[in-house]
Tab-separated table of C-alpha atoms in Angstrom:
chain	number	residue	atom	x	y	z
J	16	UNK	CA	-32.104	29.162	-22.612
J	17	UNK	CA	-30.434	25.904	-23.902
J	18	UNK	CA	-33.247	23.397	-22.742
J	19	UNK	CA	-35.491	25.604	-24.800
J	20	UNK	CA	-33.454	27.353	-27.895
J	21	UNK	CA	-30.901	25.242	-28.626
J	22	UNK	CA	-32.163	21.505	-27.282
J	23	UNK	CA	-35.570	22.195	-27.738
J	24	UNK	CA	-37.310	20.670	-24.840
J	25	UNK	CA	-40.865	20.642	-24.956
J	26	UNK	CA	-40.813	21.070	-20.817
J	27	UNK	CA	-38.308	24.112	-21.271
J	28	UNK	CA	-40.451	25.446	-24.157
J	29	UNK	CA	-43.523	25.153	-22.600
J	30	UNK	CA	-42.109	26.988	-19.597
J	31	UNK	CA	-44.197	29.991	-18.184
J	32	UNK	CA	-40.273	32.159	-18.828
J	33	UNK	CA	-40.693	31.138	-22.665
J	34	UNK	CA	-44.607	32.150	-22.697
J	35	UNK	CA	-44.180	35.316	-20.775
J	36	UNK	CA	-40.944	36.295	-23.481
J	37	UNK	CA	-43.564	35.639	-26.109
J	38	UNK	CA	-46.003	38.211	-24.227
J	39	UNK	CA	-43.414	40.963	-23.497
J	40	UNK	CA	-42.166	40.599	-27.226
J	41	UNK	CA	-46.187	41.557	-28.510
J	42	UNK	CA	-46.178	43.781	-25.113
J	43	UNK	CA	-42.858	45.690	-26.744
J	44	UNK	CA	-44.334	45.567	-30.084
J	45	UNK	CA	-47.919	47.104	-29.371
J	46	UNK	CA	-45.724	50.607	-28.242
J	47	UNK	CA	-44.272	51.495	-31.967
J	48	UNK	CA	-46.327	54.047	-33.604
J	49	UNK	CA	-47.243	54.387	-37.303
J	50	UNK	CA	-44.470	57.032	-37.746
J	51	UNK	CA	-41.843	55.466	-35.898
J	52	UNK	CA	-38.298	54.092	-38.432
J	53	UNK	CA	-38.369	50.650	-39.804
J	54	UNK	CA	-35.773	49.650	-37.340
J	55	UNK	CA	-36.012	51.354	-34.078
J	56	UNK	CA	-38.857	48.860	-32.783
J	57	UNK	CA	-36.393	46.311	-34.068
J	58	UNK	CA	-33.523	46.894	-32.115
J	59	UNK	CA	-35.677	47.965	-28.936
J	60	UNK	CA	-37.316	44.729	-29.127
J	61	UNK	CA	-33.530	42.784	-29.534
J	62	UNK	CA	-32.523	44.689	-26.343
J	63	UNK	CA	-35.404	43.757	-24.394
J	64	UNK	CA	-34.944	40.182	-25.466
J	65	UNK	CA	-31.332	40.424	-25.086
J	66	UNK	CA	-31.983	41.366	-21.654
J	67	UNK	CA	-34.389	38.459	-20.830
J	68	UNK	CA	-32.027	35.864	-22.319
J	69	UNK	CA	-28.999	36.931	-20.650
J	70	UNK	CA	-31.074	36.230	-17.725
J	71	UNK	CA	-31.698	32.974	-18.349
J	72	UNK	CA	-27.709	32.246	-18.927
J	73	UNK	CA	-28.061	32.807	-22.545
J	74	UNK	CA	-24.792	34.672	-24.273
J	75	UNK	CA	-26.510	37.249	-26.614
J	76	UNK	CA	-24.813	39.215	-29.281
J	77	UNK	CA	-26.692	41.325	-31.342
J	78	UNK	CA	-26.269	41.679	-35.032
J	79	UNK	CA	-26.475	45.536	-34.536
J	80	UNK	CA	-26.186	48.035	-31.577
J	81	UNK	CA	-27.427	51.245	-33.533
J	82	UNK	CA	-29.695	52.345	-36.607
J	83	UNK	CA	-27.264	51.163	-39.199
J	84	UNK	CA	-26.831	47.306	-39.391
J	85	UNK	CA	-24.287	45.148	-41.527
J	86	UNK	CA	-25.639	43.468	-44.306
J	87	UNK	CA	-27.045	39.807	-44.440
J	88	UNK	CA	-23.399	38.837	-45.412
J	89	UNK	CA	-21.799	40.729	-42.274
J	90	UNK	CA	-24.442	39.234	-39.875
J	91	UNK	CA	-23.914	35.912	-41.471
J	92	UNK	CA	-19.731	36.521	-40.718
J	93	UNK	CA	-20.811	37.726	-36.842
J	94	UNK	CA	-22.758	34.240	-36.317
J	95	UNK	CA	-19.751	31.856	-38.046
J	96	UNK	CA	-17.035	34.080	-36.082
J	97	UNK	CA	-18.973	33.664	-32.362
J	98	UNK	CA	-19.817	30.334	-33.311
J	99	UNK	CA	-23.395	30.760	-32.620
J	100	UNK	CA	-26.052	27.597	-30.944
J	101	UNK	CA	-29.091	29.951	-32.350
J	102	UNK	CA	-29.620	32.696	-34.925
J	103	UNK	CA	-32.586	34.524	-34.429
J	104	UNK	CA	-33.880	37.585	-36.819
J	105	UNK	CA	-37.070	39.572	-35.627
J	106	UNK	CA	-38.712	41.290	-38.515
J	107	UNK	CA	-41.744	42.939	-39.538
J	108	UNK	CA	-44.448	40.838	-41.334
J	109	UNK	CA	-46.091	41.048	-44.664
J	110	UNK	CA	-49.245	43.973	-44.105
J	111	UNK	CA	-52.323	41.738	-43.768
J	112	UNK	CA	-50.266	38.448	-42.584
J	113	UNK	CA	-49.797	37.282	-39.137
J	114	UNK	CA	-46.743	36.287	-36.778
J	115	UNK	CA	-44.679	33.471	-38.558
J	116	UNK	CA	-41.396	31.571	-37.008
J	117	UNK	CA	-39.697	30.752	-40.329
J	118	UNK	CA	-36.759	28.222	-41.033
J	119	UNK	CA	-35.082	27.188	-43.823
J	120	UNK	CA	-36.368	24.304	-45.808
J	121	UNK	CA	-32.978	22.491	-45.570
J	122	UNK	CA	-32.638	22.345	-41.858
J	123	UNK	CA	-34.156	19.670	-39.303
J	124	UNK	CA	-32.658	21.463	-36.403
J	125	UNK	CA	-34.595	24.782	-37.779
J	126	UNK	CA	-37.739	23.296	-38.811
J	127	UNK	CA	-37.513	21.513	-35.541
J	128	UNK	CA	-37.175	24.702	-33.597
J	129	UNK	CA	-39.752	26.346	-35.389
J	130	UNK	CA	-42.423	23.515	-35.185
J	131	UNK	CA	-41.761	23.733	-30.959
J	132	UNK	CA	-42.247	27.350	-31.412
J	133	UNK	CA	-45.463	27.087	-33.012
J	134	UNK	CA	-46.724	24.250	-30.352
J	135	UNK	CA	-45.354	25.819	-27.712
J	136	UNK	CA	-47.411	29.107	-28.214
J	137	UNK	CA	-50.903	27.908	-29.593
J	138	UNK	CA	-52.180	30.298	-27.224
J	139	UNK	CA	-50.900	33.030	-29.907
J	140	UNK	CA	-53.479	32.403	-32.526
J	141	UNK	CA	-51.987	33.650	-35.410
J	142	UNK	CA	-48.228	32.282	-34.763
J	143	UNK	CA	-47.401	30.005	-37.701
J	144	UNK	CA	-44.452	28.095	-39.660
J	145	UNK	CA	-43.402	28.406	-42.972
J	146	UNK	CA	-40.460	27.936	-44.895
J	147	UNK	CA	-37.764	30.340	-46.273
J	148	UNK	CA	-34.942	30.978	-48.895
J	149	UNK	CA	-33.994	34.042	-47.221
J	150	UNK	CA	-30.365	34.456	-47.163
J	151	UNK	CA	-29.161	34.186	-43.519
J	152	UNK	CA	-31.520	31.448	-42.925
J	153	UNK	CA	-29.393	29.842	-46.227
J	154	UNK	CA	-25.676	30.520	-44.838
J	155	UNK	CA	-25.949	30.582	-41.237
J	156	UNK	CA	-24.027	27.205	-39.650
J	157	UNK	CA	-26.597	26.859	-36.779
J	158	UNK	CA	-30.620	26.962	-36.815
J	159	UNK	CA	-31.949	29.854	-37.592
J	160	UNK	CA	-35.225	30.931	-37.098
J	161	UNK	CA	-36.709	34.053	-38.798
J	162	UNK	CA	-39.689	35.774	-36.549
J	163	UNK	CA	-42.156	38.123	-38.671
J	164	UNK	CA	-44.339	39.915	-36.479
J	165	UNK	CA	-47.474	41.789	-37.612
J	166	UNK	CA	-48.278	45.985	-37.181
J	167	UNK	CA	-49.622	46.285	-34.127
C-alpha cells in the first residue's frame, strides 16, 4: 500500500496486487444496473477496495458508511482530522467519457500519483489524467486523486 499509494514506486505500482485492484474495481463496477442509486455502486465499490487495502496494511477510513455522506467540507475535516497519506474519491464519469485519475493542478505529489496511475495501467485503454478544481482535490493536505469511472 505505501510503496504504491503513498511513495509511488513504479515496482509497487506495477505490481500484479495493484493490476488485479484495477480489474476487481471494473469487475465491481460491470454489476450496477441502470436503475440502481447514484451511490450504492459507490460505496460497494469503497468496501471492496477498503477490503483489499486493509489487506495490504493500508489503514482505510471511508468518507461514508451508509447512503447519506457529509459534504465535500465534512470529508475534507475527516482527511485533516486522521491525518491522511492518500485521499482517494471514486466517482462516476461524464456519459460518453472514459476512466480518468484526476489531481489537482497545484500538486506534484498528486499529479505524480496520477501520472503512475495512468502508466501503471496502460493495459486499461481508456484510463487517463487530467486536471481538476474540484473542491476536495483543492483543500485536502495530502494527494488526492479523483477516479471517474465510466457506465458500464
Amino acid at each position: 500500500y505505501r510503496d504504491a499509494l503513498v511513495d509511488l514506486k513504479p515496482s509497487a505500482l506495477n505490481s500484479p496486487t495493484m493490476v488485479d485492484a484495477f480489474k476487481v474495481l471494473r469487475k465491481v463496477d460491470s454489476f450496477v444496473d441502470d436503475d440502481a442509486p447514484g451511490r450504492d455502486w459507490n460505496l460497494a465499490t469503497a468496501r471492496h477496495l477498503k477490503t483489499l487495502l486493509q489487506g495490504a496494511g493500508a489503514r482505510v477510513i471511508l468518507t461514508r458508511e451508509a447512503e447519506t455522506a457529509p459534504d465535500g467540507r465534512g470529508k475534507v475535516l475527516l482527511e485533516k482530522g486522521n491525518r491522511a497519506d492518500l485521499f482517494v474519491t471514486i466517482g462516476r464519469a461524464t456519459p460518453g467519457t472514459g476512466a480518468t485519475v484526476h489531481h489537482h493542478p497545484g500538486s506534484v505529489l498528486g499529479q505524480r500519483g496520477a501520472e503512475a496511475m495512468v502508466r501503471a495501467f496502460t493495459g486499461l485503454d481508456d484510463l487517463a489524467r487530467g486536471e481538476s478544481y474540484a473542491y476536495l482535490l483543492r483543500h485536502t493536505s495530502c494527494p488526492a486523486l479523483e477516479i471517474r469511472l465510466p457506465a458500464p
